[in-house]
Amino acid sequence: MLDYRRIPEYYKNYVWSGKHKLFGYPQDDFPEFLWISSLEKRFAWVVGNYSKNNSASKYLLQEMIEWGGSQNGILQKFNDRCGEVNLFEALREEVNNLSEPSEAISSALKLPGLGLAYASKLLRFMNPEIYGALDANI
């Protein structure tokens, strides 16, 4: 069981260095979390400018998957199935459902190749004040 009183300690002990060097980032650790912060800022821009930008942000989604380590070939599954989904419509639905958690996770699961862990990572980056990633490392 998670001891909520120890959350500050968990943040200070968190280290993630997956493919960070490939993308030019040092490992994510306290207090900066540089790659996490970068993804948060860019996803916030997508959410805030979605109606004006009209962009599907495929490469940002791919980077998020790479940040997560692409376990079990998630990036390959995402790329292979992108042609089966209107990515722009799927992301629009996601952005429009961010205020309703059950709808938001359902929308995220419609994105190609994403299961619960990566769908939750997407929500976490799109609205970190509300959502957390369901992940063994976090």
mmCIF file of C-alpha atoms in Angstrom:
data_model
loop_
_atom_site.group_PDB
_atom_site.id
_atom_site.type_symbol
_atom_site.label_atom_id
_atom_site.label_comp_id
_atom_site.label_asym_id
_atom_site.label_seq_id
_atom_site.Cartn_x
_atom_site.Cartn_y
_atom_site.Cartn_z
ATOM 1 C CA MET A 1 0.000 0.000 0.000
ATOM 2 C CA LEU A 2 1.234 3.464 -0.894
ATOM 3 C CA ASP A 3 2.167 5.598 2.098
ATOM 4 C CA TYR A 4 1.002 9.041 0.983
ATOM 5 C CA ARG A 5 3.092 10.739 3.671
ATOM 6 C CA ARG A 6 6.204 9.551 1.806
ATOM 7 C CA ILE A 7 5.287 11.081 -1.584
ATOM 8 C CA PRO A 8 7.889 13.894 -1.281
ATOM 9 C CA GLU A 9 10.523 11.237 -0.584
ATOM 10 C CA TYR A 10 9.355 9.196 -3.597
ATOM 11 C CA TYR A 11 9.793 12.240 -5.863
ATOM 12 C CA LYS A 12 13.289 12.856 -4.532
ATOM 13 C CA ASN A 13 14.269 9.217 -5.128
ATOM 14 C CA TYR A 14 12.718 8.929 -8.607
ATOM 15 C CA VAL A 15 15.201 8.420 -11.470
ATOM 16 C CA TRP A 16 14.329 7.550 -15.080
ATOM 17 C CA SER A 17 16.944 7.410 -17.810
ATOM 18 C CA GLY A 18 15.380 5.163 -20.498
ATOM 19 C CA LYS A 19 16.186 6.677 -23.887
ATOM 20 C CA HIS A 20 16.894 10.164 -22.596
ATOM 21 C CA LYS A 21 20.313 10.495 -24.239
ATOM 22 C CA LEU A 22 18.803 9.675 -27.635
ATOM 23 C CA PHE A 23 16.611 12.772 -27.310
ATOM 24 C CA GLY A 24 19.273 14.995 -25.763
ATOM 25 C CA TYR A 25 18.038 14.930 -22.176
ATOM 26 C CA PRO A 26 19.778 13.951 -18.952
ATOM 27 C CA GLN A 27 18.011 11.416 -16.750
ATOM 28 C CA ASP A 28 14.785 12.635 -15.176
ATOM 29 C CA ASP A 29 15.358 13.143 -11.478
ATOM 30 C CA PHE A 30 14.628 15.577 -8.675
ATOM 31 C CA PRO A 31 14.305 18.550 -8.859
ATOM 32 C CA GLU A 32 14.318 19.279 -12.602
ATOM 33 C CA PHE A 33 12.805 16.333 -14.518
ATOM 34 C CA LEU A 34 13.876 18.010 -17.779
ATOM 35 C CA TRP A 35 12.361 15.600 -20.329
ATOM 36 C CA ILE A 36 9.155 15.268 -18.315
ATOM 37 C CA SER A 37 8.922 19.063 -18.089
ATOM 38 C CA SER A 38 9.527 19.414 -21.818
ATOM 39 C CA LEU A 39 6.784 16.904 -22.646
ATOM 40 C CA GLU A 40 4.392 18.627 -20.219
ATOM 41 C CA LYS A 41 4.984 22.033 -21.817
ATOM 42 C CA ARG A 42 4.579 20.768 -25.366
ATOM 43 C CA PHE A 43 1.438 18.776 -24.576
ATOM 44 C CA ALA A 44 0.031 21.826 -22.735
ATOM 45 C CA TRP A 45 0.618 23.819 -25.908
ATOM 46 C CA VAL A 46 -1.200 21.160 -27.971
ATOM 47 C CA VAL A 47 -4.165 21.171 -25.571
ATOM 48 C CA GLY A 48 -4.288 24.973 -25.394
ATOM 49 C CA ASN A 49 -3.937 25.536 -29.130
ATOM 50 C CA TYR A 50 -5.642 22.499 -30.547
ATOM 51 C CA SER A 51 -8.545 24.286 -32.205
ATOM 52 C CA LYS A 52 -6.235 26.880 -33.799
ATOM 53 C CA ASN A 53 -3.379 24.547 -34.680
ATOM 54 C CA ASN A 54 -5.332 21.686 -36.296
ATOM 55 C CA SER A 55 -2.404 19.324 -35.791
ATOM 56 C CA ALA A 56 -2.342 15.649 -34.913
ATOM 57 C CA SER A 57 1.071 15.880 -33.168
ATOM 58 C CA LYS A 58 2.132 12.368 -34.224
ATOM 59 C CA TYR A 59 5.796 13.009 -33.450
ATOM 60 C CA LEU A 60 5.027 14.290 -29.955
ATOM 61 C CA LEU A 61 3.006 11.131 -29.293
ATOM 62 C CA GLN A 62 5.900 9.034 -30.588
ATOM 63 C CA GLU A 63 8.304 10.886 -28.293
ATOM 64 C CA MET A 64 6.012 10.281 -25.315
ATOM 65 C CA ILE A 65 6.027 6.564 -26.154
ATOM 66 C CA GLU A 66 9.843 6.635 -26.418
ATOM 67 C CA TRP A 67 10.020 8.454 -23.056
ATOM 68 C CA GLY A 68 7.990 5.622 -21.550
ATOM 69 C CA GLY A 69 10.460 3.078 -22.904
ATOM 70 C CA SER A 70 8.164 1.644 -25.610
ATOM 71 C CA GLN A 71 7.778 -1.594 -23.687
ATOM 72 C CA ASN A 72 6.284 -4.509 -25.619
ATOM 73 C CA GLY A 73 6.748 -2.737 -28.942
ATOM 74 C CA ILE A 74 4.237 0.040 -28.272
ATOM 75 C CA LEU A 75 5.929 2.445 -30.692
ATOM 76 C CA GLN A 76 5.816 -0.133 -33.492
ATOM 77 C CA LYS A 77 2.145 -0.861 -32.746
ATOM 78 C CA PHE A 78 1.389 2.875 -32.726
ATOM 79 C CA ASN A 79 3.127 3.438 -36.051
ATOM 80 C CA ASP A 80 1.640 0.334 -37.684
ATOM 81 C CA ARG A 81 -1.918 1.302 -36.742
ATOM 82 C CA CYS A 82 -1.757 5.060 -37.371
ATOM 83 C CA GLY A 83 -3.178 4.494 -40.846
ATOM 84 C CA GLU A 84 -6.293 2.895 -39.355
ATOM 85 C CA VAL A 85 -7.229 5.920 -37.237
ATOM 86 C CA ASN A 86 -7.882 9.561 -37.996
ATOM 87 C CA LEU A 87 -5.259 10.795 -35.532
ATOM 88 C CA PHE A 88 -6.511 14.371 -35.676
ATOM 89 C CA GLU A 89 -10.049 13.303 -34.705
ATOM 90 C CA ALA A 90 -8.773 10.950 -31.997
ATOM 91 C CA LEU A 91 -6.669 13.699 -30.390
ATOM 92 C CA ARG A 92 -9.519 16.201 -30.678
ATOM 93 C CA GLU A 93 -11.759 13.761 -28.819
ATOM 94 C CA GLU A 94 -9.041 13.330 -26.190
ATOM 95 C CA VAL A 95 -8.622 17.074 -25.663
ATOM 96 C CA ASN A 96 -12.397 17.564 -25.460
ATOM 97 C CA ASN A 97 -12.729 14.804 -22.833
ATOM 98 C CA LEU A 98 -9.906 15.847 -20.494
ATOM 99 C CA SER A 99 -12.284 17.186 -17.846
ATOM 100 C CA GLU A 100 -14.087 13.826 -17.488
ATOM 101 C CA PRO A 101 -11.676 11.067 -16.350
ATOM 102 C CA SER A 102 -13.677 8.048 -17.555
ATOM 103 C CA GLU A 103 -14.201 9.613 -20.990
ATOM 104 C CA ALA A 104 -10.598 10.815 -21.137
ATOM 105 C CA ILE A 105 -9.117 7.359 -20.534
ATOM 106 C CA SER A 106 -11.605 5.796 -22.974
ATOM 107 C CA SER A 107 -10.571 8.324 -25.626
ATOM 108 C CA ALA A 108 -6.874 7.763 -24.963
ATOM 109 C CA LEU A 109 -7.343 4.009 -25.358
ATOM 110 C CA LYS A 110 -8.657 4.635 -28.893
ATOM 111 C CA LEU A 111 -5.267 5.924 -29.998
ATOM 112 C CA PRO A 112 -3.391 3.315 -32.033
ATOM 113 C CA GLY A 113 -1.453 0.755 -30.033
ATOM 114 C CA LEU A 114 -1.946 2.374 -26.615
ATOM 115 C CA GLY A 115 -2.940 0.254 -23.658
ATOM 116 C CA LEU A 116 -3.798 1.473 -20.184
ATOM 117 C CA ALA A 117 -0.239 2.382 -19.129
ATOM 118 C CA TYR A 118 0.501 4.543 -22.186
ATOM 119 C CA ALA A 119 -3.015 6.005 -22.299
ATOM 120 C CA SER A 120 -2.517 7.118 -18.699
ATOM 121 C CA LYS A 121 0.898 8.589 -19.606
ATOM 122 C CA LEU A 122 -0.804 10.637 -22.317
ATOM 123 C CA LEU A 123 -3.371 11.964 -19.830
ATOM 124 C CA ARG A 124 -0.586 12.706 -17.379
ATOM 125 C CA PHE A 125 1.228 14.863 -19.922
ATOM 126 C CA MET A 126 -1.917 16.549 -21.218
ATOM 127 C CA ASN A 127 -3.131 17.524 -17.734
ATOM 128 C CA PRO A 128 -0.540 16.740 -15.022
ATOM 129 C CA GLU A 129 -2.488 18.612 -12.343
ATOM 130 C CA ILE A 130 -5.260 16.011 -12.526
ATOM 131 C CA TYR A 131 -3.831 12.798 -13.995
ATOM 132 C CA GLY A 132 -1.002 10.492 -13.032
ATOM 133 C CA ALA A 133 0.591 7.713 -15.040
ATOM 134 C CA LEU A 134 -0.291 4.144 -14.137
ATOM 135 C CA ASP A 135 3.203 2.760 -14.309
ATOM 136 C CA ALA A 136 5.531 0.635 -12.220
ATOM 137 C CA ASN A 137 8.308 3.276 -12.485
ATOM 138 C CA ILE A 138 6.196 6.219 -11.351
#
